[in-house]
Amino acid sequence: MKKYSPFLVCTALLLVFVALLEMQALHRTGGHFCYPLDDAFIHMSVAKNLAVSHVWGVTNSGWVSTSSSPFYTLVLTLSYIIAGVNIYSPFIISLLGGILVMYALSRELNNNSTLTNQQKILVMIVTMILAVIPSLSLSGMEHTLQISFTLFFVHAAATYIVSDDKKKSFWPVAILAALMVFTRYENVFLVGSVCGILLLRKKIAPAFLIGAVSIVPVVLFGIFFYSKGGFPIPNSVLIKGNTNFKSIAGGQLSLPALSMSLGGILIVACLVAYDRIKRGLYDRDFYLVAIFIITTFFHSVFAQFGWFFRYEAYLIVLAVSQLLKMFLQEFNWKEWRKPATLIFGAFTIIMCSNLVLRVANAQRKTAGAIHNIYDQQYQMGKFVEEYYNGQAIAANDIGAISYFGDIKTLDLWGLANNEVTKARKDNYYNTAFLRELVKKNDVKLIMIYDSWFKPDISEDWVKVARWYLPYNVICGDDMVTFYAPNAAAAGMLKQNLLQYAETYLPKENRVEYYR
């Protein structure tokens, strides 16, 4: 039982943190359950259609790959098949993912450290807090599962890297790699880092086989969607593609600046790795640090950071847990007064202080983000459910409206529309394109952020009203504008908006009418 006490203690603490954050959120939303991102509702819409209509898309009218996390969508779909379509399943899955993160950390510390139980608990709690696992557990997204699979993969890979046993199978590492990449596409950077190290260790065949196996699910997924008329890469990856490589090559950006919240701990990790190299100590801990450093480089150049603390969370968990474990395991407490030790300690604290600020920001924003989504996207979803079921609706945030409403969603931003994604990729996304797209799909209502579409908003569209958030911490804009596709539809739209605002819209939302 002692062996599992760190896991049990930290899991209990995680549940307490999650409960406290959710209580804050429910207080703000008047008891209505919601998520801090519209993206959660995108997963829910796809899972709902896959479970009910057997179509992978935000509506049942066509197959569209909207997310770089196919595995999570499949898990959510399975939950809907078993328990029926409901708003709570994403939260339960995310929370279970958070618990799985605690188990992965506990397993690593039990099997590959000499720490006491108290020290293990310290490592796990600090990691949980600095990576804002409680907030991610409330997101209804795939990131807690991604983090847990990352830990299982990296720990298994590091053990395989240092093993001299030629009979030791690489297949567990390969299978974990495939599962991890199918959960989040950017985890391919981790696989690449491990395969590169294996090549340097002259484990040539395992390196290539692990790399090949890791991409099998996403390649098959891509081929399938290509056969359905879509893109082999999810629309979200195509639209949100990162161009940082050009900025670095041109000297406009540096790696520490790009890595943002990881910049400080990345520098500390590099110093730790350098010390290991200087001492000729190429052990399992060294390779874990090396994997973090290499992956952070690739993530910084080719992927994204931020947007509710999620994109870089897997790297923060890996770095904090590993570096803190090494510190507690190797630090000579008798030498803590030495100037060199004090200087390095102070330097480490300063370099990692931005992670503490990140935690404070997450604590401040989590309930506020849930409140924002409830006041904006949730209300948009309920509005179309009330007045526009069965109709074609155009919008840029398409999660909640697609989940709550039985509608034909036209995503003007492109995540859930192959035609729009192609227009953006091929540079013919403009006013004329949007006008014809709306007309062709017989759209009855357009709900967009004006700031996202200027100057491409068609003059044919009739501006009827605008909802204002009292404050904004997460939404793409604090103003969502309602357009009728033509003058004939404007009167009915205004009547519907007036009725909804009077009956359902939270009183803190300000409404401005233009007709």
Coordinates of C-alpha atoms in Angstrom, one line a residue:
M1 CA 0.0 0.0 0.0
K2 CA 2.9 2.4 0.7
K3 CA 4.0 2.1 -2.9
Y4 CA 0.7 3.6 -4.1
S5 CA 0.3 6.3 -1.4
P6 CA 1.9 9.0 -3.6
F7 CA -0.6 8.2 -6.3
L8 CA -3.6 8.1 -4.0
V9 CA -2.6 11.3 -2.2
C10 CA -2.0 13.3 -5.4
T11 CA -5.1 12.0 -7.1
A12 CA -7.2 13.1 -4.1
L13 CA -5.5 16.5 -4.2
L14 CA -6.2 16.7 -8.0
L15 CA -9.9 16.0 -7.4
V16 CA -10.1 18.7 -4.7
F17 CA -8.4 21.3 -7.0
V18 CA -10.8 20.4 -9.9
A19 CA -13.8 20.5 -7.6
L20 CA -12.8 24.0 -6.3
L21 CA -12.3 25.3 -9.8
E22 CA -15.6 23.9 -11.0
M23 CA -17.5 25.3 -8.1
Q24 CA -16.2 28.8 -9.0
A25 CA -17.3 28.2 -12.6
L26 CA -20.8 27.0 -11.7
H27 CA -21.2 30.0 -9.4
R28 CA -20.5 32.3 -12.4
T29 CA -22.7 30.5 -14.8
G30 CA -25.7 30.2 -12.5
G31 CA -25.2 26.4 -12.1
H32 CA -24.9 25.6 -15.9
F33 CA -22.1 23.2 -16.8
C34 CA -19.8 24.4 -19.5
Y35 CA -16.2 24.2 -20.8
P36 CA -13.5 26.8 -21.1
L37 CA -13.1 26.3 -24.9
D38 CA -15.4 26.0 -27.8
D39 CA -13.1 23.3 -29.1
A40 CA -14.5 20.9 -26.6
F41 CA -17.9 21.3 -28.2
I42 CA -16.3 20.6 -31.6
H43 CA -15.2 17.2 -30.3
M44 CA -18.6 16.7 -28.9
S45 CA -20.3 17.6 -32.2
V46 CA -18.1 15.2 -34.2
A47 CA -18.6 12.4 -31.6
K48 CA -22.3 12.9 -31.6
N49 CA -22.6 12.6 -35.4
L50 CA -20.2 9.7 -35.5
A51 CA -22.2 7.8 -32.8
V52 CA -25.7 8.7 -34.2
S53 CA -25.2 9.2 -37.9
H54 CA -21.9 7.4 -38.5
V55 CA -20.4 10.5 -40.1
W56 CA -17.2 12.2 -39.0
G57 CA -18.0 15.9 -39.0
V58 CA -19.6 18.7 -36.9
T59 CA -22.8 18.0 -38.9
N60 CA -24.1 14.8 -40.5
S61 CA -23.9 16.3 -44.0
G62 CA -20.3 15.5 -44.7
W63 CA -17.0 14.0 -43.6
V64 CA -14.5 16.6 -42.4
S65 CA -11.4 16.1 -40.2
T66 CA -11.6 19.0 -37.8
S67 CA -9.1 18.0 -35.1
S68 CA -5.5 16.8 -34.7
S69 CA -6.7 14.4 -32.0
P70 CA -8.6 11.5 -33.7
F71 CA -8.0 9.1 -30.8
Y72 CA -9.8 11.4 -28.3
T73 CA -12.7 11.8 -30.7
L74 CA -13.0 8.0 -30.9
V75 CA -12.9 7.6 -27.1
L76 CA -15.6 10.3 -26.8
T77 CA -17.7 8.6 -29.5
L78 CA -17.5 5.3 -27.6
S79 CA -18.7 7.0 -24.4
Y80 CA -21.7 8.4 -26.4
I81 CA -22.5 5.0 -27.8
I82 CA -22.4 3.5 -24.2
A83 CA -24.0 6.3 -22.2
G84 CA -25.8 8.4 -24.8
V85 CA -24.9 11.9 -26.0
N86 CA -24.4 14.2 -23.0
I87 CA -22.4 17.3 -22.0
Y88 CA -20.5 15.6 -19.2
S89 CA -18.5 12.8 -20.9
P90 CA -15.6 15.1 -22.1
F91 CA -15.1 16.3 -18.6
I92 CA -15.1 12.7 -17.2
I93 CA -12.6 11.6 -19.9
S94 CA -10.3 14.6 -19.2
L95 CA -10.4 14.0 -15.5
L96 CA -9.6 10.3 -16.0
G97 CA -6.7 11.5 -18.1
G98 CA -5.5 13.7 -15.3
I99 CA -5.6 10.8 -12.9
L100 CA -3.7 8.7 -15.5
V101 CA -1.0 11.5 -15.5
M102 CA -0.7 11.0 -11.7
Y103 CA -0.4 7.3 -12.2
A104 CA 2.3 7.6 -14.9
L105 CA 4.3 9.9 -12.6
S106 CA 3.9 7.6 -9.6
R107 CA 4.9 4.6 -11.7
E108 CA 8.1 6.3 -12.9
L109 CA 9.1 7.5 -9.5
N110 CA 8.5 4.1 -8.0
N111 CA 10.4 2.2 -10.6
N112 CA 13.3 4.6 -11.5
S113 CA 14.1 6.7 -8.4
T114 CA 15.4 6.4 -4.9
L115 CA 13.1 9.1 -3.5
T116 CA 11.1 8.7 -0.3
N117 CA 7.3 8.7 -0.6
Q118 CA 7.3 12.3 0.7
Q119 CA 9.7 13.4 -2.0
K120 CA 7.6 11.5 -4.6
I121 CA 4.5 13.4 -3.5
L122 CA 6.4 16.7 -3.7
V123 CA 7.5 16.0 -7.3
M124 CA 4.0 15.0 -8.3
I125 CA 2.3 18.0 -6.6
V126 CA 4.7 20.5 -8.0
T127 CA 4.4 19.0 -11.5
M128 CA 0.6 18.9 -11.3
I129 CA 0.4 22.6 -10.2
L130 CA 3.0 24.0 -12.6
A131 CA 1.5 22.1 -15.6
V132 CA -2.0 23.3 -14.5
I133 CA -3.4 19.7 -14.7
P134 CA -6.6 20.7 -12.7
S135 CA -7.5 23.3 -15.3
L136 CA -6.7 20.9 -18.2
S137 CA -8.9 18.3 -16.5
L138 CA -11.8 20.8 -16.8
S139 CA -11.1 21.5 -20.5
G140 CA -13.1 18.5 -21.9
M141 CA -10.2 18.1 -24.3
E142 CA -7.5 15.5 -25.1
H143 CA -4.5 17.1 -23.4
T144 CA -4.5 15.1 -20.1
L145 CA -4.6 11.9 -22.2
Q146 CA -1.8 13.3 -24.3
I147 CA 0.3 14.0 -21.3
S148 CA -0.2 10.6 -19.8
F149 CA 0.7 8.8 -23.0
T150 CA 3.7 11.1 -23.4
L151 CA 5.0 10.0 -20.0
F152 CA 4.4 6.3 -20.7
F153 CA 6.2 6.6 -24.0
V154 CA 9.2 8.7 -22.9
H155 CA 9.8 6.6 -19.8
A156 CA 9.7 3.4 -21.8
A157 CA 11.8 4.9 -24.6
A158 CA 14.5 6.1 -22.2
T159 CA 14.7 2.6 -20.6
Y160 CA 15.1 1.1 -24.1
I161 CA 17.7 3.6 -25.1
V162 CA 20.1 2.7 -22.3
S163 CA 19.4 -1.0 -22.3
D164 CA 22.2 -3.3 -23.6
D165 CA 19.9 -6.3 -23.7
K166 CA 19.6 -7.2 -27.4
K167 CA 16.5 -9.3 -26.7
K168 CA 14.6 -6.4 -25.2
S169 CA 11.6 -5.7 -27.5
F170 CA 11.1 -2.2 -28.9
W171 CA 7.4 -3.0 -29.7
P172 CA 6.0 -1.5 -26.4
V173 CA 7.8 1.7 -27.3
A174 CA 6.5 1.7 -30.9
I175 CA 2.9 1.0 -29.8
L176 CA 2.9 3.8 -27.2
A177 CA 4.4 6.1 -29.9
A178 CA 1.5 5.3 -32.3
L179 CA -1.1 5.9 -29.5
M180 CA 0.6 9.1 -28.5
V181 CA 0.8 10.6 -32.0
F182 CA -2.8 9.5 -32.8
T183 CA -3.8 11.5 -29.7
R184 CA -2.0 14.7 -30.7
Y185 CA -0.2 15.1 -34.0
E186 CA 2.6 17.3 -32.6
N187 CA 3.8 14.4 -30.5
V188 CA 5.6 13.2 -33.6
F189 CA 8.3 15.6 -32.4
L190 CA 8.9 13.4 -29.3
V191 CA 9.1 10.3 -31.5
G192 CA 11.6 12.0 -33.8
S193 CA 13.7 13.0 -30.8
V194 CA 13.7 9.4 -29.5
C195 CA 14.5 8.0 -33.0
G196 CA 17.3 10.4 -33.4
I197 CA 18.9 9.3 -30.1
L198 CA 18.5 5.7 -31.1
L199 CA 20.3 6.3 -34.3
L200 CA 23.2 7.9 -32.4
R201 CA 23.2 4.9 -30.1
K202 CA 23.5 2.7 -33.3
K203 CA 20.1 1.1 -32.7
I204 CA 19.3 1.6 -36.4
A205 CA 16.5 -0.9 -37.1
P206 CA 14.5 0.0 -33.9
A207 CA 14.8 3.7 -34.7
F208 CA 13.3 3.3 -38.1
L209 CA 10.6 0.8 -37.0
I210 CA 9.5 2.9 -34.1
G211 CA 9.3 6.0 -36.3
A212 CA 7.3 4.0 -39.0
V213 CA 4.9 2.4 -36.6
S214 CA 4.2 5.8 -34.8
I215 CA 2.7 7.3 -37.9
V216 CA 0.7 4.3 -39.1
P217 CA -2.6 5.4 -37.5
V218 CA -2.4 9.0 -38.7
V219 CA -1.4 7.9 -42.2
L220 CA -4.3 5.5 -42.5
F221 CA -6.6 8.2 -41.0
G222 CA -5.3 10.7 -43.6
I223 CA -5.8 8.2 -46.5
F224 CA -9.3 7.5 -45.4
F225 CA -10.3 11.2 -45.2
Y226 CA -8.6 11.9 -48.6
S227 CA -10.8 9.2 -50.1
K228 CA -13.8 11.1 -48.7
G229 CA -12.8 14.2 -50.5
G230 CA -10.9 15.9 -47.6
F231 CA -7.3 16.5 -46.8
P232 CA -4.8 13.9 -45.5
I233 CA -3.9 16.3 -42.7
P234 CA -6.6 17.6 -40.4
N235 CA -8.0 21.1 -41.3
S236 CA -6.9 22.5 -38.0
V237 CA -3.3 21.6 -38.7
L238 CA -3.4 23.2 -42.2
I239 CA -5.1 26.4 -40.9
K240 CA -3.0 26.9 -37.8
G241 CA 0.3 26.0 -39.4
N242 CA 3.3 27.6 -37.7
T243 CA 5.8 29.8 -39.7
N244 CA 8.3 30.3 -36.9
F245 CA 11.1 28.5 -38.8
K246 CA 11.3 31.4 -41.3
S247 CA 11.5 33.9 -38.4
I248 CA 14.3 32.0 -36.7
A249 CA 16.2 31.5 -40.0
G250 CA 15.9 35.2 -40.6
G251 CA 17.1 36.2 -37.2
Q252 CA 13.8 37.9 -36.1
L253 CA 13.2 35.4 -33.3
S254 CA 15.3 33.4 -30.9
L255 CA 14.5 29.9 -29.6
P256 CA 14.1 31.0 -25.9
A257 CA 11.8 33.8 -27.0
L258 CA 9.7 31.5 -29.1
S259 CA 9.4 28.8 -26.4
M260 CA 7.7 31.4 -24.1
S261 CA 6.7 29.7 -20.9
L262 CA 9.3 27.0 -21.5
G263 CA 12.3 29.3 -22.2
G264 CA 13.6 29.4 -18.6
I265 CA 13.3 25.7 -17.8
L266 CA 14.7 24.9 -21.3
I267 CA 17.9 26.8 -20.3
V268 CA 18.1 25.0 -17.0
A269 CA 17.7 21.7 -18.8
C270 CA 20.5 22.5 -21.2
L271 CA 22.8 23.3 -18.3
V272 CA 21.9 20.0 -16.6
A273 CA 22.5 18.1 -19.8
Y274 CA 25.9 19.9 -20.3
D275 CA 26.9 18.9 -16.8
R276 CA 26.1 15.3 -17.6
I277 CA 28.1 15.4 -20.8
K278 CA 31.0 17.0 -19.1
R279 CA 31.1 14.2 -16.6
G280 CA 30.5 11.5 -19.3
L281 CA 27.3 10.4 -17.6
Y282 CA 25.0 9.2 -20.3
D283 CA 22.5 7.5 -18.1
R284 CA 18.7 7.2 -18.4
D285 CA 18.1 10.6 -16.7
F286 CA 20.4 12.3 -19.2
Y287 CA 18.4 10.9 -22.1
L288 CA 15.1 12.0 -20.6
V289 CA 16.5 15.5 -20.3
A290 CA 17.8 15.3 -23.9
I291 CA 14.5 14.2 -25.2
F292 CA 12.8 17.2 -23.6
I293 CA 15.4 19.6 -25.0
I294 CA 15.2 18.3 -28.6
T295 CA 11.4 18.1 -28.6
T296 CA 11.1 21.6 -27.2
F297 CA 13.2 22.9 -30.1
F298 CA 11.0 21.2 -32.7
H299 CA 7.8 22.3 -30.9
S300 CA 8.9 25.9 -30.7
V301 CA 9.7 26.0 -34.4
F302 CA 6.8 24.1 -35.8
A303 CA 4.0 24.1 -33.3
Q304 CA 2.1 26.5 -31.0
F305 CA 2.0 27.6 -27.4
G306 CA -0.6 28.9 -25.1
W307 CA -4.4 29.2 -25.7
F308 CA -5.6 28.0 -22.3
F309 CA -2.2 26.6 -21.3
R310 CA -2.6 23.4 -23.2
Y311 CA -0.2 23.1 -26.2
E312 CA 3.0 23.1 -24.2
A313 CA 1.7 21.2 -21.1
Y314 CA 3.1 17.8 -22.1
L315 CA 6.6 19.4 -22.2
I316 CA 6.2 21.1 -18.8
V317 CA 5.2 17.9 -17.2
L318 CA 8.1 16.1 -18.7
A319 CA 10.7 18.8 -17.7
V320 CA 9.4 19.6 -14.2
S321 CA 9.0 16.0 -13.1
Q322 CA 12.4 14.9 -14.5
L323 CA 14.5 17.8 -13.3
L324 CA 12.9 17.9 -9.8
K325 CA 13.4 14.2 -9.5
M326 CA 17.1 14.5 -10.4
F327 CA 17.5 17.5 -8.0
L328 CA 16.0 15.6 -5.0
Q329 CA 17.9 12.5 -5.8
E330 CA 21.4 13.9 -6.4
F331 CA 21.6 17.2 -4.5
N332 CA 24.2 17.1 -1.7
W333 CA 22.5 19.0 1.1
K334 CA 25.8 19.4 2.9
E335 CA 27.1 21.6 0.1
W336 CA 24.1 23.9 -0.2
R337 CA 26.0 26.9 1.3
K338 CA 28.7 26.8 -1.4
P339 CA 28.6 30.0 -3.6
A340 CA 28.3 28.0 -6.8
T341 CA 25.4 26.0 -5.4
L342 CA 23.6 29.2 -4.2
I343 CA 24.1 30.9 -7.6
F344 CA 22.8 28.0 -9.6
G345 CA 19.8 27.6 -7.2
A346 CA 19.0 31.3 -7.5
F347 CA 19.4 31.1 -11.3
T348 CA 17.1 28.1 -11.6
I349 CA 14.4 29.8 -9.5
I350 CA 14.6 33.0 -11.6
M351 CA 14.5 31.0 -14.9
C352 CA 11.4 29.0 -13.8
S353 CA 9.5 31.8 -12.1
N354 CA 7.5 32.3 -15.3
L355 CA 5.9 28.9 -14.6
V356 CA 4.6 30.2 -11.3
L357 CA 3.1 33.2 -13.0
R358 CA 1.5 30.9 -15.5
V359 CA -0.1 29.0 -12.7
A360 CA -1.5 32.2 -11.2
N361 CA -2.8 33.1 -14.6
A362 CA -4.5 29.7 -15.0
Q363 CA -6.1 30.0 -11.6
R364 CA -7.4 33.4 -12.5
K365 CA -8.6 32.5 -16.0
T366 CA -10.1 29.0 -15.7
A367 CA -13.5 29.9 -14.1
G368 CA -13.5 33.1 -16.2
A369 CA -12.9 31.2 -19.4
I370 CA -15.8 28.8 -18.6
H371 CA -18.0 31.9 -17.9
N372 CA -17.0 33.4 -21.2
I373 CA -17.8 30.3 -23.3
Y374 CA -21.2 30.0 -21.4
D375 CA -22.0 33.7 -22.1
Q376 CA -21.0 33.6 -25.7
Q377 CA -20.8 30.3 -27.6
Y378 CA -23.1 28.4 -25.3
Q379 CA -25.8 31.1 -25.8
M380 CA -25.2 31.0 -29.5
G381 CA -25.8 27.3 -29.5
K382 CA -29.0 27.6 -27.5
F383 CA -30.2 30.4 -29.7
V384 CA -29.9 28.4 -32.9
E385 CA -31.4 25.4 -31.1
E386 CA -34.4 27.5 -30.2
Y387 CA -35.0 29.3 -33.5
Y388 CA -33.0 27.8 -36.4
N389 CA -33.0 24.0 -36.1
G390 CA -32.9 22.4 -39.6
Q391 CA -31.4 25.5 -41.1
A392 CA -28.0 26.4 -42.5
I393 CA -26.0 28.6 -40.1
A394 CA -22.6 30.3 -40.9
A395 CA -20.2 31.0 -38.1
N396 CA -16.5 31.0 -37.2
D397 CA -16.9 29.3 -33.8
I398 CA -18.8 26.2 -34.7
G399 CA -18.6 23.9 -31.6
A400 CA -21.5 24.8 -29.4
I401 CA -23.8 25.7 -32.2
S402 CA -23.2 22.4 -33.9
Y403 CA -23.6 20.4 -30.6
F404 CA -26.8 22.0 -29.4
G405 CA -28.5 22.8 -32.7
D406 CA -29.7 20.3 -35.3
I407 CA -28.3 22.5 -38.0
K408 CA -26.2 22.5 -41.2
T409 CA -23.1 24.3 -40.0
L410 CA -21.1 26.4 -42.5
D411 CA -17.7 27.1 -40.9
L412 CA -16.5 30.3 -42.5
W413 CA -13.1 29.9 -40.8
G414 CA -12.4 26.5 -42.3
L415 CA -11.9 24.0 -39.4
A416 CA -15.0 22.1 -40.4
N417 CA -15.2 23.0 -44.1
N418 CA -12.9 21.6 -46.7
E419 CA -13.9 24.2 -49.3
V420 CA -13.0 27.1 -47.0
T421 CA -9.7 25.5 -46.0
K422 CA -8.8 25.1 -49.6
A423 CA -9.6 28.7 -50.3
R424 CA -7.4 29.8 -47.4
K425 CA -4.6 27.6 -48.5
D426 CA -4.8 28.7 -52.2
N427 CA -5.3 32.4 -51.4
Y428 CA -8.7 33.0 -53.0
Y429 CA -10.4 33.5 -49.6
N430 CA -12.1 36.9 -50.0
T431 CA -15.4 38.8 -49.9
A432 CA -16.6 37.3 -53.2
F433 CA -15.8 33.8 -52.1
L434 CA -17.6 34.2 -48.8
R435 CA -20.6 35.8 -50.4
E436 CA -21.1 33.1 -52.9
L437 CA -20.5 30.4 -50.3
V438 CA -23.2 31.8 -48.0
K439 CA -25.6 32.1 -51.0
K440 CA -24.9 28.6 -52.3
N441 CA -25.6 27.0 -48.9
D442 CA -28.8 28.9 -48.4
V443 CA -27.6 30.3 -45.1
K444 CA -30.3 31.8 -42.8
L445 CA -28.1 33.3 -40.1
I446 CA -24.4 34.5 -39.9
M447 CA -22.7 34.8 -36.5
I448 CA -19.1 36.0 -36.7
Y449 CA -16.4 38.0 -35.1
D450 CA -16.1 41.1 -37.3
S451 CA -12.5 41.5 -36.4
W452 CA -11.7 38.1 -37.9
F453 CA -13.2 38.8 -41.3
K454 CA -12.6 42.5 -42.1
P455 CA -12.4 43.6 -44.9
D456 CA -14.1 40.4 -46.3
I457 CA -17.6 41.0 -44.8
S458 CA -20.1 41.1 -47.7
E459 CA -22.1 44.3 -48.1
D460 CA -25.1 42.0 -48.9
W461 CA -25.2 40.8 -45.4
V462 CA -27.5 42.8 -43.1
K463 CA -26.1 43.6 -39.6
V464 CA -28.9 43.1 -37.1
A465 CA -27.3 42.9 -33.7
R466 CA -24.2 42.4 -31.6
W467 CA -23.6 40.6 -28.3
Y468 CA -20.9 42.0 -26.0
L469 CA -19.2 40.1 -23.2
P470 CA -18.7 42.2 -20.0
Y471 CA -15.1 41.0 -20.0
N472 CA -13.1 38.5 -22.1
V473 CA -10.3 36.1 -21.1
I474 CA -10.6 33.3 -23.7
C475 CA -12.9 34.1 -26.6
G476 CA -11.5 35.2 -30.0
D477 CA -13.4 38.5 -29.5
D478 CA -15.7 40.0 -26.9
M479 CA -18.2 40.9 -29.6
V480 CA -20.1 38.5 -31.8
T481 CA -22.2 40.0 -34.6
F482 CA -25.4 38.6 -36.0
Y483 CA -26.1 39.1 -39.7
A484 CA -29.0 38.2 -41.9
P485 CA -28.1 37.0 -45.4
N486 CA -30.5 39.6 -46.9
A487 CA -32.9 42.3 -45.9
A488 CA -35.9 39.9 -46.1
A489 CA -34.5 37.7 -43.3
A490 CA -33.4 40.6 -41.1
G491 CA -36.8 41.3 -39.5
M492 CA -37.3 37.8 -38.3
L493 CA -33.7 37.6 -37.0
K494 CA -34.2 40.7 -34.9
Q495 CA -37.5 39.4 -33.5
N496 CA -35.8 36.1 -32.5
L497 CA -32.9 38.0 -30.9
L498 CA -35.1 40.2 -28.9
Q499 CA -37.1 37.3 -27.6
Y500 CA -34.0 35.3 -26.7
A501 CA -32.4 38.2 -25.0
E502 CA -35.5 38.8 -22.9
T503 CA -35.9 35.1 -21.9
Y504 CA -32.5 33.4 -21.8
L505 CA -29.5 35.6 -22.4
P506 CA -27.5 36.3 -19.2
K507 CA -28.2 39.8 -18.0
E508 CA -24.5 40.8 -17.9
N509 CA -24.4 40.5 -21.7
R510 CA -24.9 43.8 -23.5
V511 CA -26.9 43.7 -26.7
E512 CA -26.8 46.4 -29.4
Y513 CA -29.3 46.4 -32.3
Y514 CA -28.7 48.0 -35.7
R515 CA -32.2 47.8 -37.2

